[in-house]
Coordinates of C-alpha atoms and ligand atoms in Angstrom, one line a residue:
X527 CA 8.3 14.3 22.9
X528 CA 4.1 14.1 22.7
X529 CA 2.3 10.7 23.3
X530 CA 1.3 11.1 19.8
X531 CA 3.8 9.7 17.2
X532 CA 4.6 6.6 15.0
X533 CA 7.2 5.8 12.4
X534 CA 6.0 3.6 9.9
X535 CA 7.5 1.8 6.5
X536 CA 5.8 1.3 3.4
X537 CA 6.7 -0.1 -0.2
X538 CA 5.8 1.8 -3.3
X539 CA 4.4 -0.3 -6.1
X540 CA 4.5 -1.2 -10.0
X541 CA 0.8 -1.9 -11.7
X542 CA 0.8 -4.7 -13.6
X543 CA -2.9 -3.8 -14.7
X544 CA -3.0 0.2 -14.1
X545 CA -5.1 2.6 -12.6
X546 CA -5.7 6.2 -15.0
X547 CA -8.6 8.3 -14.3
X548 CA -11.4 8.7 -11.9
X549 CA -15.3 8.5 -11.4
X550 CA -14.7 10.8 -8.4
X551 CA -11.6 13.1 -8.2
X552 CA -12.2 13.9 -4.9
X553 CA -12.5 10.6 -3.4
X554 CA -9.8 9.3 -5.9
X555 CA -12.5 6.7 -7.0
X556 CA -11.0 4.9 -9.8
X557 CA -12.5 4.4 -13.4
X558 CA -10.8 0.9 -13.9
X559 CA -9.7 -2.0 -11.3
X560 CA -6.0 -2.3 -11.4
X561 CA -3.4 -4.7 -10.0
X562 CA 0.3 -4.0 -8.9
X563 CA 3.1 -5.8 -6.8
X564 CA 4.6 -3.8 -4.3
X565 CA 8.5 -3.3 -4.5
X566 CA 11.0 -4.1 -1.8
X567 CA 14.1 -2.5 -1.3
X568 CA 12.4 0.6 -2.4
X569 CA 11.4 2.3 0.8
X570 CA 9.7 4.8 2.7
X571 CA 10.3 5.7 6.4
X572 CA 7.5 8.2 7.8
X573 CA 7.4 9.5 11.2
X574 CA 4.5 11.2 12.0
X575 CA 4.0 13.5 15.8
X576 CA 1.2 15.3 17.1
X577 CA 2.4 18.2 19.0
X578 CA 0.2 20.7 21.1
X579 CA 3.1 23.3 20.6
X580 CA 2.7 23.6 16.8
X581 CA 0.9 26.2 15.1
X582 CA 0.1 24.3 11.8
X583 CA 1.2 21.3 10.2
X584 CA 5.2 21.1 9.3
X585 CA 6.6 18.4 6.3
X586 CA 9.7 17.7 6.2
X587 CA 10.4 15.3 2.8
X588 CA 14.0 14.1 2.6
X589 CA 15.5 16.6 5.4
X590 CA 14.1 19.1 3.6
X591 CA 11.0 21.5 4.6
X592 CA 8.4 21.4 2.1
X593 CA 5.5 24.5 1.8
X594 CA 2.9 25.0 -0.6
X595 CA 0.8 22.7 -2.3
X596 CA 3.3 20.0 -1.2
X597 CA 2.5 20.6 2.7
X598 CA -1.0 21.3 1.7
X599 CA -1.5 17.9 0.1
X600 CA -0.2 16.3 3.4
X601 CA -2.3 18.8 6.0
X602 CA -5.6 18.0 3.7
X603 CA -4.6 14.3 4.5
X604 CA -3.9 14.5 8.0
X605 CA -7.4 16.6 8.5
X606 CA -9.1 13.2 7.7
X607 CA -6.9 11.4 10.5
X608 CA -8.4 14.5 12.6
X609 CA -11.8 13.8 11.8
X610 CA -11.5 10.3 12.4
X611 CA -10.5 10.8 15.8
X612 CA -13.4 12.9 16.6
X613 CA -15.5 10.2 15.1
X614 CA -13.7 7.5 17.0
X615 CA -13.2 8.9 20.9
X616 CA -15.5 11.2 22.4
X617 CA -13.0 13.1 23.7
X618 CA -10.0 13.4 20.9
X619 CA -7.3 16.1 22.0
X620 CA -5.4 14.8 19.0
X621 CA -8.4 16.2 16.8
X622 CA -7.3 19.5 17.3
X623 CA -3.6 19.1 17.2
X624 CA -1.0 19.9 13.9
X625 CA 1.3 17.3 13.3
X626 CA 4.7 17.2 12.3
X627 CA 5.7 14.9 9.2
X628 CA 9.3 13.6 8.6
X629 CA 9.3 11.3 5.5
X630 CA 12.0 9.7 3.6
X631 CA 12.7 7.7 0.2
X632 CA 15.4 5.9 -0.3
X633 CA 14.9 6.4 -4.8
X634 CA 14.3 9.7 -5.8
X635 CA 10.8 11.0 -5.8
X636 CA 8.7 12.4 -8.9
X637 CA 9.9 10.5 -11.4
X638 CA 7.3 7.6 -12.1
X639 CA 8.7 5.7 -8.9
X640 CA 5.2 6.0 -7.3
X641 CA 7.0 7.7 -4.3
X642 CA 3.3 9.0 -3.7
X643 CA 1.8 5.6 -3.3
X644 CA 4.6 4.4 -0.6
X645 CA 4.9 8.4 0.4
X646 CA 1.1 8.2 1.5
X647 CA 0.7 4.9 2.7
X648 CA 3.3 5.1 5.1
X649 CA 1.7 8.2 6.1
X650 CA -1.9 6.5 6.6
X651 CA -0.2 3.9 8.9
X652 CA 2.1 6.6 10.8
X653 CA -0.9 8.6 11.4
X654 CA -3.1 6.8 12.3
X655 CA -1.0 5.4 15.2
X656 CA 0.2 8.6 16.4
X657 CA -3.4 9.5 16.8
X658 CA -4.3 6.0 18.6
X659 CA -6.8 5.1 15.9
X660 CA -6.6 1.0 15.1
X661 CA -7.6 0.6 11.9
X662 CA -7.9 -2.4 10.1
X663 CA -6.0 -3.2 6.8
X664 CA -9.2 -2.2 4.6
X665 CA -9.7 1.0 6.7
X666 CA -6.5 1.9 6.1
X667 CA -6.1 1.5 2.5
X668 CA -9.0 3.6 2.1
X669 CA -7.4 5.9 4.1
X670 CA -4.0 5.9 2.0
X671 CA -6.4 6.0 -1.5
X672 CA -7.7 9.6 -0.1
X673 CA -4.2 11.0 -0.8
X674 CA -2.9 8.9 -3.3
X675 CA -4.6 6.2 -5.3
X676 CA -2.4 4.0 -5.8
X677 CA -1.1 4.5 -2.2
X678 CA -4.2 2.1 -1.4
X679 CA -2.6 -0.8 -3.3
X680 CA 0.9 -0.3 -1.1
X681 CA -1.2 -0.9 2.4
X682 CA -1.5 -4.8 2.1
X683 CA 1.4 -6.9 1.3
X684 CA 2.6 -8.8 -2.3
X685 CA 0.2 -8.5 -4.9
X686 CA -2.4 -6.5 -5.1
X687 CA -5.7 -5.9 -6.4
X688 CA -7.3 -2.6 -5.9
X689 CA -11.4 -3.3 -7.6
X690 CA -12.9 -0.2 -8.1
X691 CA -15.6 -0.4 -5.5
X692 CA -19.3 1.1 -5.3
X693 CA -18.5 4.3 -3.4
X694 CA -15.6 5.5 -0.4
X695 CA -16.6 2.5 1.5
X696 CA -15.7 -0.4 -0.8
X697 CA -12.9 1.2 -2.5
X698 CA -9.9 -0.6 -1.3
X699 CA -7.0 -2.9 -2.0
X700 CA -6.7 -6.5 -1.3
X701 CA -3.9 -8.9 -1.4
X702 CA -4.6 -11.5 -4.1
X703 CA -1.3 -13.5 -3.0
X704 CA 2.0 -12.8 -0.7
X705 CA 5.3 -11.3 -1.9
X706 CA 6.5 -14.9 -2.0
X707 CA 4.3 -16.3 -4.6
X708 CA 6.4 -15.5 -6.9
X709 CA 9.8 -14.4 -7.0
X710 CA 9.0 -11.6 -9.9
X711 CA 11.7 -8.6 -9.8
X712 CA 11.1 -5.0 -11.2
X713 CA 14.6 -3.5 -13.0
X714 CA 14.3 -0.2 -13.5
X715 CA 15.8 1.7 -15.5
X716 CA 16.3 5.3 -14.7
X717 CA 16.1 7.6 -17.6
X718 CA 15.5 11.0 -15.8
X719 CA 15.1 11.4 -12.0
X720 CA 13.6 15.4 -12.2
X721 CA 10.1 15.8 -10.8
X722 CA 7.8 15.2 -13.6
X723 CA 6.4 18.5 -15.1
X724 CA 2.8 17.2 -14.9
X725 CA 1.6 15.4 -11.8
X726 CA -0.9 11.7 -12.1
X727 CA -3.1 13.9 -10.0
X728 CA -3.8 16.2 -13.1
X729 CA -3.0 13.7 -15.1
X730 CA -6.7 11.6 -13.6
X731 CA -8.7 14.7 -14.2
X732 CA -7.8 14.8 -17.6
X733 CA -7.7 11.4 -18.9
X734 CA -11.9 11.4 -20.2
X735 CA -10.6 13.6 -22.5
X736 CA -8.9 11.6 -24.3
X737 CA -11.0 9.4 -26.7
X738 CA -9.7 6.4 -26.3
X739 CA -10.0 6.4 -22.3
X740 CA -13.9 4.7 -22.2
X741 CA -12.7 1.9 -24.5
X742 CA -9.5 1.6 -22.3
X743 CA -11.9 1.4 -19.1
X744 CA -14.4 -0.5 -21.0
X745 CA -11.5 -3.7 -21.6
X746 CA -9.7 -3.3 -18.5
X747 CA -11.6 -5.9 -16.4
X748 CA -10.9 -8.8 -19.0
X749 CA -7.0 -7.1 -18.9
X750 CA -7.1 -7.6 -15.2
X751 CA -8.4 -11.1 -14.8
X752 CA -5.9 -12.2 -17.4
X753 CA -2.9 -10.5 -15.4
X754 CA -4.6 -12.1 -12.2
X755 CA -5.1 -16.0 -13.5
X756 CA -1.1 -15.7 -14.9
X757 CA 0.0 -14.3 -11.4
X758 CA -1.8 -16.8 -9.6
X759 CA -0.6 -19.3 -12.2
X760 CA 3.4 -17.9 -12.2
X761 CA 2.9 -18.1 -15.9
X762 CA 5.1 -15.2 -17.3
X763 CA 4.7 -15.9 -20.6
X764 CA 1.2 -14.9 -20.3
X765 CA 1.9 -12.0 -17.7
X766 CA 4.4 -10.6 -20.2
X767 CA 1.5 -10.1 -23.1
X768 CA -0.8 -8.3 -21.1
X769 CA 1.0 -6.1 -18.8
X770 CA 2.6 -4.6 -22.0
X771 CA -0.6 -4.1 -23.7
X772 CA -2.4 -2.1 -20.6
X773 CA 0.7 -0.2 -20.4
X774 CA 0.5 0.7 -24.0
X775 CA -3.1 1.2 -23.6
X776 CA -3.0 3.7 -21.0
X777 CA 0.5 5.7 -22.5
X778 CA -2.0 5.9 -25.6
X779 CA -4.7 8.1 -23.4
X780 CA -2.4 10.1 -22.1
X781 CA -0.7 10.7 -25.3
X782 CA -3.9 12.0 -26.3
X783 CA -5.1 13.7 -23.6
X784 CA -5.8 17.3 -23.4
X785 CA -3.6 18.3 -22.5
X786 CA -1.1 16.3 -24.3
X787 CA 0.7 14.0 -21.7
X788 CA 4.1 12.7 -22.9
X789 CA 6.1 11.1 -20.8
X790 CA 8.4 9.4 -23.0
X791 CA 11.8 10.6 -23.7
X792 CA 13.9 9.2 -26.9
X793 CA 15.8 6.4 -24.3
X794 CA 12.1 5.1 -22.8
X795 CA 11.3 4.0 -26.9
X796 CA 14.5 2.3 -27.0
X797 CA 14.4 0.3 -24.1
X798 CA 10.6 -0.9 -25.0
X799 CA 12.4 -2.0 -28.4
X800 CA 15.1 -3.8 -26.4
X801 CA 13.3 -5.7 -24.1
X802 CA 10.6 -6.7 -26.9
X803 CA 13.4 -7.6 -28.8
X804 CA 15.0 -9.9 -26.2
X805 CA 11.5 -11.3 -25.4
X806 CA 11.5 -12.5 -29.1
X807 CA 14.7 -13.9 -28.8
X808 CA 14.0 -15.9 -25.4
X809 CA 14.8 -14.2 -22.5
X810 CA 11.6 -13.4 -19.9
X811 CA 11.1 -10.1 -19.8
X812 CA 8.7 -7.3 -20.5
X813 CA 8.2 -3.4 -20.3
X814 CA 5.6 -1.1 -18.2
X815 CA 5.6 2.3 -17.7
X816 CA 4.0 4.7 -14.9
X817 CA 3.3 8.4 -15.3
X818 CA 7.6 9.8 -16.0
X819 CA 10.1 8.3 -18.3
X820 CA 11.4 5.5 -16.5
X821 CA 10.8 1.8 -17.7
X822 CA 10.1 -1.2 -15.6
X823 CA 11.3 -4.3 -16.8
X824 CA 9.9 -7.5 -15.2
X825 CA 11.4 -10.8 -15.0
X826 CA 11.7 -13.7 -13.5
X827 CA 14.2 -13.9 -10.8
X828 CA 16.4 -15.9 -12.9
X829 CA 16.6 -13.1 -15.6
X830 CA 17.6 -10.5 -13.2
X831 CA 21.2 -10.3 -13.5
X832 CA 21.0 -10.8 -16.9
X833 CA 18.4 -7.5 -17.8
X834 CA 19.8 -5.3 -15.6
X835 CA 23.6 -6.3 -17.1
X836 CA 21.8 -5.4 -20.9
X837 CA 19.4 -2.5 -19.6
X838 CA 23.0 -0.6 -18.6
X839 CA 24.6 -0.2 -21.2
X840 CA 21.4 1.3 -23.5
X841 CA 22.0 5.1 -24.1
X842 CA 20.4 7.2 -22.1
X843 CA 20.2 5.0 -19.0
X844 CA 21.5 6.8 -15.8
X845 CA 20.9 4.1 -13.4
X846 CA 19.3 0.9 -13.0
X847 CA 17.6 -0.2 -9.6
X848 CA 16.1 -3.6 -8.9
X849 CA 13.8 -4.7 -7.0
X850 CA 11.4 -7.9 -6.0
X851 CA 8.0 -8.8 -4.6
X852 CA 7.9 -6.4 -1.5
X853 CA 5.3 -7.1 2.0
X854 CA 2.9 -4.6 3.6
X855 CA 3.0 -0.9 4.9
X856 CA 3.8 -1.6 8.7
X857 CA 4.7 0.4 11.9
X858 CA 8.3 0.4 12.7
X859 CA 7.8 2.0 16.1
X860 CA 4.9 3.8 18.6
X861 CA 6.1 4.1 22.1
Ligands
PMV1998 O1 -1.8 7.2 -7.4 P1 -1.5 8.2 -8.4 O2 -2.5 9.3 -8.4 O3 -0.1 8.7 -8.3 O4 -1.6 7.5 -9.8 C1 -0.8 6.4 -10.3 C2 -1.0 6.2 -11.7 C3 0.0 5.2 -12.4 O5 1.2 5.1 -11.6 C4 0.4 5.8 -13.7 C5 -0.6 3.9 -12.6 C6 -0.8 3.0 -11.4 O6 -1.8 2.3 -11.4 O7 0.0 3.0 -10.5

């Protein structure tokens, strides 16, 4: 074993306000501030080791071995750790070394779980331990953002606001309140756990296609500071009205994108009819959707049992997980 290694845990999250498109698809600089909770119970375990005997990086994701533009996602990542180190120490042996990269999920990845934003914050904290860097929580949300974007919001703990910042520097995410604010759970309701056929990282490059994307940008900061007052204020009520509307706004982007970006299947409709149904008829709840078929029902605590008990038994649901307000990506261990 090398002197170089960390394990660390991170949370992936749900936007409440979300985040499609980007002013710099290199930097992941986003178009629109957005605002997420992070999910607990929904994990990701990454162990990260520099080794001098490797000849190039090695992922393993799940116990399996992962090649291709999989691995090359995570070696493009850990070059930046590499760099950093050479920035950092003037003499970094760890600058020159691969890494190997054991990461697990507990929910299955790929399918609008945002397994990429715990996948790579868990990987910016692992890292960046390994390689002895101490970085603070703003450096290492940045860091996260570089690989994933919304990996940036799954750094610090609770709720999260992620503002779109001026350049690489000031683009980072800040917790607006802890996961205790509020006791707000996520049930959601698996509709099909497949990897998604088109990525959010193509999915960002094409979203200015689309003409509704500059009015979706254009509103998204009065969407955001409404989501942020009724978190602050535990109003659901008003939480429920807007988070439905920015998810609608940004499934209507993608649904005219070009390409087309559909991620709905027939039993994603019918649970957004359900739960606006049930709203209507008194019990807290509403719908958001990420980039796959799945739909995240929020509620307050008290509503849990009750929405995933009715979310079951609607065609076409496989599974239903739950979740609540979840803390920050943290290191587990670095002997
Ligand atoms: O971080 P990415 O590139 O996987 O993009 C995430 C995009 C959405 O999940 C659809 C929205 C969001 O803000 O999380």
């Amino acid at each position: 074993m090398s002197n170089w290694k960390a394990t660390a845990q991170a949370f992936p999250n749900i936007a409440l306000i979300k985040y499609w498109g980007n002013r710099d698809q290199a930097l992941r600089l986003p178009s629109n501030p957005s605002l997420s909770m992070n999910l607990a119970g929904l994990t990701t375990i990454t162990t990260v080791e520099f080794d001098p005997a490797l000849k190039q990086d090695v992922f393993v994701l799940g116990g399996r071995e992962i090649g291709g533009q999989g691995l090359e996602r995570v070696s493009r990542f850990l070059d930046q750790v590499r760099m950093k180190t050479s920035e950092v120490f003037e003499t970094s042996e760890v600058s020159t070394l691969f890494a190997h990269v054991d990461s697990r999920n507990n929910f299955p990845p790929g399918a609008g779980l945002a397994s990429s934003a715990s996948g790579f914050a868990a990987l910016a904290v692992a890292a960046s331990a390994a390689a002895g860097l101490q970085l603070s929580e703003a450096e290492l949300s940045r860091l996260a953002r570089l690989g994933s974007g919304s990996a940036c919001r799954s750094v610090p703990g609770g709720f999260v606001e992620w503002a779109v910042g001026a350049d690489d520097r000031s683009s980072y995410a800040c917790s607006i309140a802890p996961a205790d604010h509020w006791d707000l759970c996520d049930i959601v309701a698996l509709i099909d756990v497949e990897h998604k056929a088109v990525g959010s990282t193509e999915g960002h490059a094409v979203a200015d296609t689309s003409p509704l994307q500059a009015a979706r940008v254009a509103t998204a900061p009065d969407r955001l500071a409404q989501a942020r007052s009724a978190v602050l204020a535990r109003d659901f009520a008003a939480l429920a009205d807007v988070v439905e509307l920015d998810s609608l706004m940004m499934h209507a982007v993608m649904i005219t994108s070009s390409p087309v970006l559909m991620y709905w299947q027939p039993a994603t409709i019918a649970v957004m009819h359900a739960v606006r149904q049930w709203r209507a008829n008194g019990l807290a709840a509403c719908a958001t959707i990420d980039a796959g078929p799945n739909v995240h029902v929020l509620c307050p605590a008290e509503a849990a049992d009750e929405v995933a008990l009715r979310l079951r038994v609607i065609p076409g649901v496989r599974q239903v997980i739950s979740a609540r307000a979840g803390g920050p990506a943290h290191l587990i261990s670095n002997p």
